[in-house]
CSV table of C-alpha atoms and ligand atoms in Angstrom, one decimal:
chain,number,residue,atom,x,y,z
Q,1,UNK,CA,17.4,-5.6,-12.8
Q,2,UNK,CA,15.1,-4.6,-10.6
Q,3,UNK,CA,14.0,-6.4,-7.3
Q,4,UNK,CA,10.2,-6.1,-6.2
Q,5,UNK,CA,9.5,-7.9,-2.6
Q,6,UNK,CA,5.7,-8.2,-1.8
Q,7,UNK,CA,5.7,-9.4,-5.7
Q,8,UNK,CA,2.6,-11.6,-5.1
Q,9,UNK,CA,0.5,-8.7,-3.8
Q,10,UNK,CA,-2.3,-6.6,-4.7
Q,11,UNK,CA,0.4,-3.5,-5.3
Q,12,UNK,CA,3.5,-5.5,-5.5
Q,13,UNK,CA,2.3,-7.7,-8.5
Q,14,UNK,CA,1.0,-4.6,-10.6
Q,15,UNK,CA,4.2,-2.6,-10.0
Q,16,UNK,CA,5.7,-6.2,-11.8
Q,17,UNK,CA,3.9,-6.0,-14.7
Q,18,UNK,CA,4.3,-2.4,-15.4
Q,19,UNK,CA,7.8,-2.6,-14.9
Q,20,UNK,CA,7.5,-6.0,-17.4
Q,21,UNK,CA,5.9,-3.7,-19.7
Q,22,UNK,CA,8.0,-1.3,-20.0
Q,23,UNK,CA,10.9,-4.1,-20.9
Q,24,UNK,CA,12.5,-3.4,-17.5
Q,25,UNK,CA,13.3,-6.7,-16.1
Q,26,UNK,CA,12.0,-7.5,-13.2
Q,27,UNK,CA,13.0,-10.1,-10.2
Q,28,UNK,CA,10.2,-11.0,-8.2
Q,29,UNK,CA,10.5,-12.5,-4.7
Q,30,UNK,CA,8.3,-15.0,-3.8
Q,31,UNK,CA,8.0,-17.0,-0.6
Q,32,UNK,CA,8.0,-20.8,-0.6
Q,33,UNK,CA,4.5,-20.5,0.6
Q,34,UNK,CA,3.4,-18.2,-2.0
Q,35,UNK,CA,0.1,-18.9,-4.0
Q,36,UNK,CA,1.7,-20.8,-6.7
Q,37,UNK,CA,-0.9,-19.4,-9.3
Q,38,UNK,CA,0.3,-16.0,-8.3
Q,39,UNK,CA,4.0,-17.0,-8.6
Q,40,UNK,CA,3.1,-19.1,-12.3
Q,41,UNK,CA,1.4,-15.7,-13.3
Q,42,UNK,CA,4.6,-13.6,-12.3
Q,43,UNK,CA,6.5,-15.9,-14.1
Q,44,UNK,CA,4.3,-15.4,-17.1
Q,45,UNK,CA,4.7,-12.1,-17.5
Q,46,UNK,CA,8.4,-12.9,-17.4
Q,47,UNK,CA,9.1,-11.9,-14.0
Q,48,UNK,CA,12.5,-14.1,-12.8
Q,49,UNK,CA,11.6,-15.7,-10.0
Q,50,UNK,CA,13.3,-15.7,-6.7
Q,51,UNK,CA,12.4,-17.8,-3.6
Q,52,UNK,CA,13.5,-15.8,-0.4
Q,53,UNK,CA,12.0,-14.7,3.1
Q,54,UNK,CA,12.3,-10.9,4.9
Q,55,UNK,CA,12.8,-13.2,7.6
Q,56,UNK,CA,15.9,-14.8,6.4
Q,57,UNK,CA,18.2,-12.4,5.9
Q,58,UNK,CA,20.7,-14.3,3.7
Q,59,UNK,CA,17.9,-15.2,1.2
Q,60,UNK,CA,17.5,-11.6,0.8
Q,61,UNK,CA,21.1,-10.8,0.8
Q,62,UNK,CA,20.9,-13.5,-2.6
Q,63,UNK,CA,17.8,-11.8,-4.1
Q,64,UNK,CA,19.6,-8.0,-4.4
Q,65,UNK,CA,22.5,-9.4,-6.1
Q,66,UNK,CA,23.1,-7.9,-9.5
Q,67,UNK,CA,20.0,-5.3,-8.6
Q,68,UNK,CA,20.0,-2.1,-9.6
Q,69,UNK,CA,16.4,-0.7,-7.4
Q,70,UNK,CA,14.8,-2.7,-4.7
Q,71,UNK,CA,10.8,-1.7,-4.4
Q,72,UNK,CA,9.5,-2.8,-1.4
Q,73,UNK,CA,5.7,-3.4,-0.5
Q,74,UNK,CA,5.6,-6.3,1.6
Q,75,UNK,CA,3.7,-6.7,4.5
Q,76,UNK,CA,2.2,-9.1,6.8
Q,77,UNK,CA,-1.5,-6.5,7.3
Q,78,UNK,CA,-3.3,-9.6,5.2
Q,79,UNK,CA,-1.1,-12.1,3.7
Q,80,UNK,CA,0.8,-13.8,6.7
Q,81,UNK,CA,2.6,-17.5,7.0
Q,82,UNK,CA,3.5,-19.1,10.4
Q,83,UNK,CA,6.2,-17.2,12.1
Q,84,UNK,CA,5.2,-13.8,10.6
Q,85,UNK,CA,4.8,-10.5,12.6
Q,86,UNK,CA,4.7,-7.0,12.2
Q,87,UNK,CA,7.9,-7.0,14.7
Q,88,UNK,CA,9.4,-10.2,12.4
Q,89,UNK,CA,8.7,-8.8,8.5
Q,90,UNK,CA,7.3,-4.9,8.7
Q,91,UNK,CA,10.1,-4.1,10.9
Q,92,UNK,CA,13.3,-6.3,10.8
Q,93,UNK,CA,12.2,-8.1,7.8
Q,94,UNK,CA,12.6,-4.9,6.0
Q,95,UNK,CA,15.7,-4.0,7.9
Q,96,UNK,CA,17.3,-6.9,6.7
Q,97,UNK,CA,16.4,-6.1,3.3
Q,98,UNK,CA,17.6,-2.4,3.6
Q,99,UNK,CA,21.2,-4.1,4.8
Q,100,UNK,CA,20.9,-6.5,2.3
Q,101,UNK,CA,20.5,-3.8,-0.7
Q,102,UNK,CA,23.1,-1.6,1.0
Q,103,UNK,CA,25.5,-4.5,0.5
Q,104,UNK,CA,24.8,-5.7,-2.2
Q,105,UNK,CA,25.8,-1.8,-4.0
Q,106,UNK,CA,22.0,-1.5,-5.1
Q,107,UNK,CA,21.6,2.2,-6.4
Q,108,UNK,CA,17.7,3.1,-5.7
Q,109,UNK,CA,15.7,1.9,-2.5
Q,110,UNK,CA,11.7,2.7,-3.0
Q,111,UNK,CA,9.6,1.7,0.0
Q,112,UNK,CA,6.1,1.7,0.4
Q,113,UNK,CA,4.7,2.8,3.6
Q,114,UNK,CA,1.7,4.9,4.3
Q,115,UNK,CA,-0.1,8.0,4.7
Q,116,UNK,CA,1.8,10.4,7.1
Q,117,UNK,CA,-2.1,11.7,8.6
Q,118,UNK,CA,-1.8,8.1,10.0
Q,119,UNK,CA,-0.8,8.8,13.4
Q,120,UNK,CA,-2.5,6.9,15.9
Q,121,UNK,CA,0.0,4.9,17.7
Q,122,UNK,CA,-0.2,1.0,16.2
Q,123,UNK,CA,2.9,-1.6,15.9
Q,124,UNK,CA,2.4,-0.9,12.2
Q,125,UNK,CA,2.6,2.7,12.2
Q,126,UNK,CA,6.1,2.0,14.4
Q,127,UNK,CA,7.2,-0.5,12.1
Q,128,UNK,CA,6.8,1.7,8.9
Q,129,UNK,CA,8.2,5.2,10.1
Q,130,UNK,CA,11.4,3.0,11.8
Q,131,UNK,CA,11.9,2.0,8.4
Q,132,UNK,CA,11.5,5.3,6.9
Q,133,UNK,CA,13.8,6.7,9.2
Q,134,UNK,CA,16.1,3.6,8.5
Q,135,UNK,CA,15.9,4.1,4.8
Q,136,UNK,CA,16.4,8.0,5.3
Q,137,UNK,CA,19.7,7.4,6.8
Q,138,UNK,CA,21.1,4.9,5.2
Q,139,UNK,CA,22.9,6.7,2.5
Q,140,UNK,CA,21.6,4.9,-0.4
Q,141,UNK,CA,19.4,7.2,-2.8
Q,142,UNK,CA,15.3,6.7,-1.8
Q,143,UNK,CA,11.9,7.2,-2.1
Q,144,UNK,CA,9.8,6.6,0.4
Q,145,UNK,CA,5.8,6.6,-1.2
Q,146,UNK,CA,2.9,7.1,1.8
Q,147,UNK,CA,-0.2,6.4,-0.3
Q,148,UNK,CA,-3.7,7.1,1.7
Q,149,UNK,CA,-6.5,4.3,1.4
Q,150,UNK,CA,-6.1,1.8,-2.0
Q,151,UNK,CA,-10.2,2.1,-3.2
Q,152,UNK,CA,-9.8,-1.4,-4.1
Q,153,UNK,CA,-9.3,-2.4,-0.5
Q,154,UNK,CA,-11.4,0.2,1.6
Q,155,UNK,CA,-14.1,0.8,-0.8
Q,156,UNK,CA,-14.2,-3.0,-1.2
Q,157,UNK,CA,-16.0,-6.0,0.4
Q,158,UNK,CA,-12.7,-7.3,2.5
Q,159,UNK,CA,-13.6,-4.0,5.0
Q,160,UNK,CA,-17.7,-4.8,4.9
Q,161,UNK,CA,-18.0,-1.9,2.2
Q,162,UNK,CA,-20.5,-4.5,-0.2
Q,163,UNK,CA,-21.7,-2.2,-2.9
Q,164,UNK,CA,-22.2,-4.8,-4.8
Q,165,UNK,CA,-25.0,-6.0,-2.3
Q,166,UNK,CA,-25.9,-2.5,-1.9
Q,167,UNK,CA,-25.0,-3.0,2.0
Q,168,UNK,CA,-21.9,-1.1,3.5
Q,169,UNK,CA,-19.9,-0.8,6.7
Q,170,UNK,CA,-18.6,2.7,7.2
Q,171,UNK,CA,-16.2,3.7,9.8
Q,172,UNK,CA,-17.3,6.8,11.9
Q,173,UNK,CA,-19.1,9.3,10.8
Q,174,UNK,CA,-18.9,8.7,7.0
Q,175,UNK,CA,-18.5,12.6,7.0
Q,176,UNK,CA,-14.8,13.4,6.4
Q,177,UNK,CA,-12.8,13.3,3.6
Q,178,UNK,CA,-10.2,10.9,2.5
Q,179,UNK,CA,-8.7,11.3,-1.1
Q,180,UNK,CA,-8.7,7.3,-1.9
Q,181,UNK,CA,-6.3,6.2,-4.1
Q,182,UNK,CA,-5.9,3.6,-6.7
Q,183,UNK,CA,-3.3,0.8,-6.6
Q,184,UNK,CA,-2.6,1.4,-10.1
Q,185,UNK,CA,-1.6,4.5,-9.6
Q,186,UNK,CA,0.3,3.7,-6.7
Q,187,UNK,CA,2.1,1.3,-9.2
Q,188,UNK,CA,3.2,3.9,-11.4
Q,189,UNK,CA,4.6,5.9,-8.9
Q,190,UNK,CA,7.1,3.7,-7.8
Q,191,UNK,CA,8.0,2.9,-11.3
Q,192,UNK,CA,8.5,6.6,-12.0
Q,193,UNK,CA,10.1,7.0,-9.2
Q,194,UNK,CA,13.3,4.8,-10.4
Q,195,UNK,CA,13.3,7.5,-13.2
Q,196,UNK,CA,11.8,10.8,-12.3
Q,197,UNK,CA,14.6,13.2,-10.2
Q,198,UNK,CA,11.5,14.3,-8.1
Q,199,UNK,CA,11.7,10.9,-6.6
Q,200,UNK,CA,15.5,11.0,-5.5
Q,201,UNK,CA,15.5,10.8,-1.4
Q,202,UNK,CA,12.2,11.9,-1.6
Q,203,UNK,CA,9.2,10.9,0.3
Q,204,UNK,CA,5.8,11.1,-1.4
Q,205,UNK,CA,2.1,11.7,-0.1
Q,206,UNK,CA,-0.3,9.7,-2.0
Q,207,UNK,CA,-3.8,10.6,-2.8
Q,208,UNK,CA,-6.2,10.3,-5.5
Q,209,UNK,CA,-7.6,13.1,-7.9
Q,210,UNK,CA,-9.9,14.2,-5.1
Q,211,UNK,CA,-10.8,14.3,-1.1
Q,212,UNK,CA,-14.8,12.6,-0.8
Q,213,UNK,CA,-16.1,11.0,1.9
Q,214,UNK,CA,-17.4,7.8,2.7
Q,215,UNK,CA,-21.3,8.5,2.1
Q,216,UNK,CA,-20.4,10.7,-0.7
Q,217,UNK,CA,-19.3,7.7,-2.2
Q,218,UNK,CA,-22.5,6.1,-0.9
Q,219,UNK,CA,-24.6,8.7,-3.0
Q,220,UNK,CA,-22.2,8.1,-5.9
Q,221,UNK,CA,-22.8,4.6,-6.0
Q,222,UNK,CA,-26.6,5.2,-5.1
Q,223,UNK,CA,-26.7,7.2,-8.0
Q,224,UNK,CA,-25.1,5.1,-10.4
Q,225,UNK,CA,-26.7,1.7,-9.6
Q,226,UNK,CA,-30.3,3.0,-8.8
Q,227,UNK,CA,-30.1,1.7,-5.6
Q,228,UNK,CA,-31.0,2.3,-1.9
Q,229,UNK,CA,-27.5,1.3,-0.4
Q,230,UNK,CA,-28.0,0.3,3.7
Q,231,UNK,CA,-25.6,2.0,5.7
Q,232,UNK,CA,-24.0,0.6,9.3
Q,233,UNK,CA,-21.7,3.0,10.8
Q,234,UNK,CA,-18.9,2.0,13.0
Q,235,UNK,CA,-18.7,4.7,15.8
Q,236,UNK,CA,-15.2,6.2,16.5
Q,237,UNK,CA,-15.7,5.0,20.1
Q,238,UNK,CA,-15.9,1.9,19.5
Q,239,UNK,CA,-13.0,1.6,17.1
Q,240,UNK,CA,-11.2,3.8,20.1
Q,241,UNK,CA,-12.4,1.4,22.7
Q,242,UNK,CA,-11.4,-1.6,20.0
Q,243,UNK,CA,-7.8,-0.3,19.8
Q,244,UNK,CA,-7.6,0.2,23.4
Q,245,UNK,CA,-8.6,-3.4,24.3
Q,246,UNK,CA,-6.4,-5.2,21.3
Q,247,UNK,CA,-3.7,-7.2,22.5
Q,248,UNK,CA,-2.3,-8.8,19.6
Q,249,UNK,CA,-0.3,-6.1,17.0
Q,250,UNK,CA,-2.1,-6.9,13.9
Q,251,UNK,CA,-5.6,-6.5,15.3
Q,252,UNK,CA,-4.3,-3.1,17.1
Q,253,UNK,CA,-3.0,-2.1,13.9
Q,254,UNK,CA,-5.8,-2.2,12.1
Q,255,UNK,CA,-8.4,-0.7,14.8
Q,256,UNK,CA,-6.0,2.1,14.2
Q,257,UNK,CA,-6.5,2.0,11.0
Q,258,UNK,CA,-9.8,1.9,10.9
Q,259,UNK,CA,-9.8,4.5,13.3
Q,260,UNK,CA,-7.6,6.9,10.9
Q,261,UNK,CA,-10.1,6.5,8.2
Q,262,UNK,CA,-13.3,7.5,10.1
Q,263,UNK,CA,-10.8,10.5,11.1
Q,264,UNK,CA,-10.5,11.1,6.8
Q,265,UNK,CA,-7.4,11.6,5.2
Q,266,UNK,CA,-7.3,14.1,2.9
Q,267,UNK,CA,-3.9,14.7,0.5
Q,268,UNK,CA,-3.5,17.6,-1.7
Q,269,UNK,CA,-1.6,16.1,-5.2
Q,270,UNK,CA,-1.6,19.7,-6.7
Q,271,UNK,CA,2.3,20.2,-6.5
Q,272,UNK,CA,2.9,16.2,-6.7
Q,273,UNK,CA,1.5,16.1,-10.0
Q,274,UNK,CA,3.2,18.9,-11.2
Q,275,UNK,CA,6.8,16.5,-11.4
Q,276,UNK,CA,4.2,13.4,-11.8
Q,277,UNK,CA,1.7,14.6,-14.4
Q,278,UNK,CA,0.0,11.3,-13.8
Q,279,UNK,CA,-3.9,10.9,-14.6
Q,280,UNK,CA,-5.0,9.9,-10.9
Q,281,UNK,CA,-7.9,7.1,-11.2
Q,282,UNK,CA,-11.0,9.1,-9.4
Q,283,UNK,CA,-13.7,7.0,-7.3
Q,284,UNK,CA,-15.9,8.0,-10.3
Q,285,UNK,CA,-13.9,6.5,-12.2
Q,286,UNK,CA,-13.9,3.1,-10.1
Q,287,UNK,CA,-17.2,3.2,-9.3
Q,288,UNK,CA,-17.8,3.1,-13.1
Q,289,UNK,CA,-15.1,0.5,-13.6
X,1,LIG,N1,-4.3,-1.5,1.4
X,1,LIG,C1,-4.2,-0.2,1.5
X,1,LIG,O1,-5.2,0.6,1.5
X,1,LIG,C2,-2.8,0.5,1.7
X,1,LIG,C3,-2.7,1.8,1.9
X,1,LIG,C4,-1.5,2.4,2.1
X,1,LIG,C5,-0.3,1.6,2.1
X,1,LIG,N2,-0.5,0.3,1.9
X,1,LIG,C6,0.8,-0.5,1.9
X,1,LIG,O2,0.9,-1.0,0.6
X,1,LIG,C7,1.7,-2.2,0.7
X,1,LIG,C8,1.2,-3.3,-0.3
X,1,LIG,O3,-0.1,-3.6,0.1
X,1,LIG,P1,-0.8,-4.8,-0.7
X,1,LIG,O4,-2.3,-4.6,-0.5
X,1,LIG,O5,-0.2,-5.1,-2.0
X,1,LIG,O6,-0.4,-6.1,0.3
X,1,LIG,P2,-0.7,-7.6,0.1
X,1,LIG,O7,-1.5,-7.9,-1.2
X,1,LIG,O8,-1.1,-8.2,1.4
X,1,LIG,O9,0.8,-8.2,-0.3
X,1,LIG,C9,1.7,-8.4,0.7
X,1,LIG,C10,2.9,-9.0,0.1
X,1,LIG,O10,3.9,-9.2,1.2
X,1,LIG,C11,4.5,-10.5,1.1
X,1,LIG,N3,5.1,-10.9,2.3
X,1,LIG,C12,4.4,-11.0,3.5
X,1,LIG,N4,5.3,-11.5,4.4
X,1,LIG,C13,6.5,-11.7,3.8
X,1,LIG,C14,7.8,-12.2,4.2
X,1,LIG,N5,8.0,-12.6,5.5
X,1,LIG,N6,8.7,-12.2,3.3
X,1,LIG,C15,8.6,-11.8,2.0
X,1,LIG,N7,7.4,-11.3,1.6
X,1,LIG,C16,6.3,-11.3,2.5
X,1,LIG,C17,3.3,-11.3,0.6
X,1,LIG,O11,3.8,-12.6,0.1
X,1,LIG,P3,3.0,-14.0,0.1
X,1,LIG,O12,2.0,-13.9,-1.0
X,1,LIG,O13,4.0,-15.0,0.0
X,1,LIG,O14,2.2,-14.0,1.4
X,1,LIG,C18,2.7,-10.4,-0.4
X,1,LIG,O15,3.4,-10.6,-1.6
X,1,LIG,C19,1.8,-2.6,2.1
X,1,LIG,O16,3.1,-2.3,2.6
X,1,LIG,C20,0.7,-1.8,2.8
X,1,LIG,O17,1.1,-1.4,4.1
X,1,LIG,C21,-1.7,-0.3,1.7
């Protein structure tokens, strides 16, 4: 059995039904509070369903009974209930569900964090390498995944990046080079990684196929739509001066982020995909799609 926490989300949903696929059973932890459409199509796919809260540490203790690997995605970043914080569900909520797999005698630990270019100091940024560092030493065998930008987030409408209205937000420059990556593929790396022995107490840069930047992708799009896209930059100073004047951790968090992807982020996944000989999804690709 495998337990995935963050089941309703973009990554943690997909990681579900490939596992599903596969015939790997699957328990899915949901909150109370969950989208119940999300939770009915989890259950569809023949996810078992478990109600629980990072929060509360003996619902979590419940969930990794009987589990073989824990995969852990959640995050408060965009889906948040009263009571949640960075401090409350990135940090301890997923130290409570570290203790709780340790425990409970669960065998693999995969946790999904992010891009180790990311190093402008944010509460999230603290919150994830913590837990790496938790997850490093806590004896039970690991992976710990840092994917780069998800193109279905950054290249997407939720960040002001419209394509479809041919009207985009870009942070910085638009000049340097960040090697988006797909949630899909993110997916199959942490299924893989349950399997794979490049995965064991291993911690994975994710990137796509390739490094472009921001108004390459602009010309990409151009190109493929027959459009004239309008472009609004964001400059780095005033995502710097945005980051300095943030007071509450999620909006610091993301200025930071922001901030990280003006900066690009570019991952070489040469020697990755030579123990994962995935086909990465390219922003051609997606654009296409
Ligand atoms: N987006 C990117 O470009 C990117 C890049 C690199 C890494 N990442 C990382 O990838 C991971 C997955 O991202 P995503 O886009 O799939 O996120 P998402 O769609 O916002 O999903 C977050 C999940 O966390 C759950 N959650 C939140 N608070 C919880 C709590 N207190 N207890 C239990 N579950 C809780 C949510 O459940 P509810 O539905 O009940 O709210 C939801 O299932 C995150 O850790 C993120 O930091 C993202």
């Amino acid at each position: 059995m495998n337990l995935v926490v963050g089941a309703t989300g973009f990554l943690g949903s997909d990681i579900c039904r490939r596992f599903l696929q596969q015939n790997q059973s699957v328990r899915a932890l949901v909150r109370s509070t969950s989208d119940p459409a999300k939770v009915a199509a989890l259950q569809s796919l023949g996810a078992e369903i478990v109600t629980g809260d990072l929060k509360d540490p003996a619902s979590v203790a419940a969930a990794c009974q009987g589990v073989r690997a824990v995969i852990s995605t959640a995050s408060v970043t965009i889906s948040r209930q009263a009571g949640d914080s960075i401090q409350a569900v990135d940090l301890e909520g997923q130290l409570n569900l570290l203790n709780a797999a340790k425990a409970a005698g669960v065998s693999h630990f995969v946790y999904v964090s992010y891009s180790g270019n990311i190093d402008i100091a944010c509460p999230l940024s603290t919150a994830k390498r913590t837990v790496e560092q938790r997850v490093q030493e806590s004896g039970l065998t690991y992976t710990i995944l840092r994917p780069t930008n998800f193109m279905e987030v950054w290249l997407s409408p939720v960040v002001g990046f419209d394509a479809a209205n041919a009207n985009v937000v870009v942070y910085g420059s638009g000049q340097n080079k960040v090697s988006w990556i797909s949630l899909g593929d993110v997916a199959q790396f942490a299924v893989e990684s349950l399997t794979n022995p490049a995965a064991r107490n291993a911690v994975l840069e994710l990137g796509g196929p390739e490094a472009i930047s921001p108004l390459e992708v602009v010309k990409m799009l151009e190109s493929a739509t027959r459009r004239t896209f309008t472009v609004q930059h964001v400059p780095e100073e005033a995502l710097q001066a945005q980051l300095v004047a943030a007071t509450d951790p999620i909006q610091q968090s993301f200025a930071a982020l922001m901030l990280a992807t003006a900066q690009g982020d570019a991952i070489d996944m040469t020697a990755t995909l030579q123990t994962f000989p995935l086909r990465l999804t390219s922003v051609e690709d997606f654009v296409r799609r």
